């Protein structure tokens, strides 16, 4: 089992992280209107998926805003940016409205927890999602994974940008 840390204290991740070039695992999560969404809903797009513990925390909020800004550097419209958390859909919708995040799709994994379980980022001790960034190509193959071991830290944005550039272009 993988572990992450919260202020140096170990937390257990349920399941296993997928492997690079593996087909992206299936999941169902809820959008802001409580409608179920899966990878099939984003067919033909490169998917940048950021799992975060909660958008209502400063680190998760900053991460989502920074990746949203990063996405604006790319002229291609062949990609989408998804943030998944255990926040309820109306809390995610409120966050998007407050931060004018119009290029972010927020999905909630609170109901089935299938993203957390199938992607190996569900934290056993608190039921939240670990901080992790996945890039999935148009054919739904995993091309990049960055699991942030200390969940109070932000991801390496330069590494995300470098890998995304290689995948998009």
CSV table of C-alpha atoms in Angstrom, one decimal:
chain,number,residue,atom,x,y,z
A,1,UNK,CA,0.0,0.0,0.0
A,2,UNK,CA,1.1,3.5,-0.8
A,3,UNK,CA,1.4,6.1,2.0
A,4,UNK,CA,1.2,9.9,2.1
A,5,UNK,CA,1.8,12.1,5.0
A,6,UNK,CA,-0.1,14.9,6.8
A,7,UNK,CA,2.4,17.1,8.6
A,8,UNK,CA,4.8,14.2,8.8
A,9,UNK,CA,2.2,11.7,10.1
A,10,UNK,CA,1.7,8.7,7.8
A,11,UNK,CA,-1.7,8.0,6.1
A,12,UNK,CA,-2.6,4.9,4.2
A,13,UNK,CA,-3.9,5.0,0.6
A,14,UNK,CA,-6.5,2.4,-0.3
A,15,UNK,CA,-5.9,0.6,-3.6
A,16,UNK,CA,-3.0,0.9,-5.9
A,17,UNK,CA,-2.0,3.8,-8.1
A,18,UNK,CA,-2.4,3.0,-11.8
A,19,UNK,CA,0.7,2.5,-13.9
A,20,UNK,CA,1.9,4.8,-16.7
A,21,UNK,CA,0.6,3.7,-20.1
A,22,UNK,CA,-2.1,1.6,-18.4
A,23,UNK,CA,-5.7,2.2,-19.3
A,24,UNK,CA,-7.3,4.7,-17.0
A,25,UNK,CA,-9.5,3.0,-14.4
A,26,UNK,CA,-13.3,3.5,-14.6
A,27,UNK,CA,-14.9,5.9,-12.1
A,28,UNK,CA,-18.2,7.7,-11.6
A,29,UNK,CA,-18.2,11.1,-9.8
A,30,UNK,CA,-20.9,13.8,-9.5
A,31,UNK,CA,-20.8,17.2,-11.2
A,32,UNK,CA,-22.2,20.4,-9.7
A,33,UNK,CA,-25.8,19.4,-10.5
A,34,UNK,CA,-25.3,15.9,-8.9
A,35,UNK,CA,-25.2,14.2,-12.4
A,36,UNK,CA,-22.9,11.3,-12.7
A,37,UNK,CA,-19.8,11.7,-14.9
A,38,UNK,CA,-17.2,9.2,-16.0
A,39,UNK,CA,-14.3,9.2,-18.4
A,40,UNK,CA,-16.7,8.4,-21.2
A,41,UNK,CA,-18.2,11.9,-20.8
A,42,UNK,CA,-14.8,13.4,-21.8
A,43,UNK,CA,-14.0,11.1,-24.7
A,44,UNK,CA,-11.5,12.3,-27.3
A,45,UNK,CA,-9.9,14.9,-24.9
A,46,UNK,CA,-6.7,14.9,-22.9
A,47,UNK,CA,-7.7,14.9,-19.3
A,48,UNK,CA,-5.7,16.6,-16.6
A,49,UNK,CA,-7.2,15.3,-13.3
A,50,UNK,CA,-6.2,16.8,-10.0
A,51,UNK,CA,-7.4,15.0,-6.9
A,52,UNK,CA,-7.3,17.1,-3.8
A,53,UNK,CA,-8.5,16.7,-0.2
A,54,UNK,CA,-10.8,19.8,-0.2
A,55,UNK,CA,-11.2,22.9,-2.3
A,56,UNK,CA,-12.0,24.8,0.9
A,57,UNK,CA,-8.4,24.5,2.1
A,58,UNK,CA,-5.7,27.1,1.0
A,59,UNK,CA,-3.3,24.5,-0.6
A,60,UNK,CA,-6.1,22.8,-2.6
A,61,UNK,CA,-7.5,26.1,-3.6
A,62,UNK,CA,-4.1,27.4,-4.7
A,63,UNK,CA,-3.4,24.2,-6.6
A,64,UNK,CA,-6.6,24.3,-8.5
A,65,UNK,CA,-6.1,28.0,-9.4
A,66,UNK,CA,-2.5,27.5,-10.5
A,67,UNK,CA,-3.3,24.5,-12.7
A,68,UNK,CA,-6.3,26.5,-14.2
A,69,UNK,CA,-3.8,29.3,-15.1
A,70,UNK,CA,-1.4,26.8,-16.5
A,71,UNK,CA,-4.0,25.4,-18.8
A,72,UNK,CA,-4.5,28.9,-20.3
A,73,UNK,CA,-1.0,28.7,-21.7
A,74,UNK,CA,-2.0,26.0,-24.2
A,75,UNK,CA,-3.9,27.1,-27.3
A,76,UNK,CA,-5.1,23.5,-28.0
A,77,UNK,CA,-8.7,22.9,-27.1
A,78,UNK,CA,-8.1,19.1,-27.0
A,79,UNK,CA,-7.9,19.0,-23.2
A,80,UNK,CA,-10.0,19.5,-20.1
A,81,UNK,CA,-9.0,20.2,-16.5
A,82,UNK,CA,-10.9,18.3,-13.8
A,83,UNK,CA,-10.5,18.7,-10.0
A,84,UNK,CA,-11.9,15.8,-8.0
A,85,UNK,CA,-12.5,16.0,-4.2
A,86,UNK,CA,-14.8,14.7,-1.6
A,87,UNK,CA,-16.4,18.1,-1.3
A,88,UNK,CA,-20.1,18.1,-2.0
A,89,UNK,CA,-21.1,19.4,-5.4
A,90,UNK,CA,-22.7,22.6,-4.2
A,91,UNK,CA,-19.5,23.4,-2.2
A,92,UNK,CA,-17.5,22.9,-5.4
A,93,UNK,CA,-19.9,25.1,-7.4
A,94,UNK,CA,-19.6,27.8,-4.7
A,95,UNK,CA,-15.8,27.6,-4.9
A,96,UNK,CA,-15.8,27.9,-8.7
A,97,UNK,CA,-18.1,31.0,-8.5
A,98,UNK,CA,-15.9,32.7,-5.9
A,99,UNK,CA,-12.7,32.1,-7.9
A,100,UNK,CA,-14.1,32.6,-11.4
A,101,UNK,CA,-12.8,29.2,-12.3
A,102,UNK,CA,-14.5,28.8,-15.7
A,103,UNK,CA,-12.1,26.3,-17.2
A,104,UNK,CA,-12.2,23.8,-14.3
A,105,UNK,CA,-14.7,20.9,-14.2
A,106,UNK,CA,-15.2,20.0,-10.5
A,107,UNK,CA,-16.4,16.5,-9.7
A,108,UNK,CA,-17.3,15.1,-6.3
A,109,UNK,CA,-16.3,11.5,-5.3
A,110,UNK,CA,-18.2,11.6,-2.0
A,111,UNK,CA,-21.0,9.2,-3.0
A,112,UNK,CA,-19.3,6.2,-4.5
A,113,UNK,CA,-15.6,6.9,-3.8
A,114,UNK,CA,-14.9,5.1,-7.0
A,115,UNK,CA,-12.2,7.5,-8.2
A,116,UNK,CA,-10.4,7.4,-4.9
A,117,UNK,CA,-10.5,3.6,-4.7
A,118,UNK,CA,-9.8,2.9,-8.4
A,119,UNK,CA,-7.0,5.4,-8.7
A,120,UNK,CA,-5.4,4.5,-5.3
A,121,UNK,CA,-5.8,7.9,-3.7
A,122,UNK,CA,-8.5,7.3,-1.1
A,123,UNK,CA,-7.0,8.0,2.4
A,124,UNK,CA,-8.1,5.2,4.7
A,125,UNK,CA,-7.8,7.2,7.9
A,126,UNK,CA,-10.0,10.2,6.9
A,127,UNK,CA,-11.9,9.3,3.7
A,128,UNK,CA,-10.4,12.2,1.8
A,129,UNK,CA,-8.5,12.0,-1.5
A,130,UNK,CA,-4.7,12.4,-1.6
A,131,UNK,CA,-3.1,15.2,-3.6
A,132,UNK,CA,-2.3,13.7,-7.0
A,133,UNK,CA,-2.2,14.9,-10.6
A,134,UNK,CA,-3.0,12.5,-13.5
A,135,UNK,CA,-2.7,13.2,-17.2
A,136,UNK,CA,-4.8,10.9,-19.3
A,137,UNK,CA,-4.5,10.9,-23.1
A,138,UNK,CA,-7.3,11.0,-25.7
A,139,UNK,CA,-7.4,7.1,-25.7
A,140,UNK,CA,-7.8,7.0,-21.9
A,141,UNK,CA,-4.3,5.8,-21.2
A,142,UNK,CA,-2.5,7.2,-18.1
A,143,UNK,CA,0.5,9.2,-19.3
A,144,UNK,CA,1.6,11.0,-16.1
A,145,UNK,CA,1.1,10.6,-12.3
A,146,UNK,CA,2.4,12.9,-9.6
A,147,UNK,CA,1.5,11.8,-6.1
A,148,UNK,CA,2.4,14.5,-3.6
A,149,UNK,CA,3.7,12.6,-0.6
A,150,UNK,CA,3.2,15.5,1.9
A,151,UNK,CA,-0.4,16.5,1.3
A,152,UNK,CA,0.1,20.0,2.8
A,153,UNK,CA,2.5,20.7,-0.1
A,154,UNK,CA,1.5,21.7,-3.6
A,155,UNK,CA,2.5,19.7,-6.6
A,156,UNK,CA,5.5,20.4,-8.9
A,157,UNK,CA,3.8,22.7,-11.5
A,158,UNK,CA,6.9,22.8,-13.7
A,159,UNK,CA,6.9,19.1,-14.0
A,160,UNK,CA,3.2,19.1,-14.8
A,161,UNK,CA,3.7,21.7,-17.5
A,162,UNK,CA,6.7,19.9,-19.0
A,163,UNK,CA,4.8,16.6,-19.3
A,164,UNK,CA,1.6,18.2,-20.5
A,165,UNK,CA,3.5,20.0,-23.2
A,166,UNK,CA,4.9,16.7,-24.4
A,167,UNK,CA,1.5,15.1,-24.5
A,168,UNK,CA,-0.4,18.0,-26.1
A,169,UNK,CA,2.2,18.7,-28.7
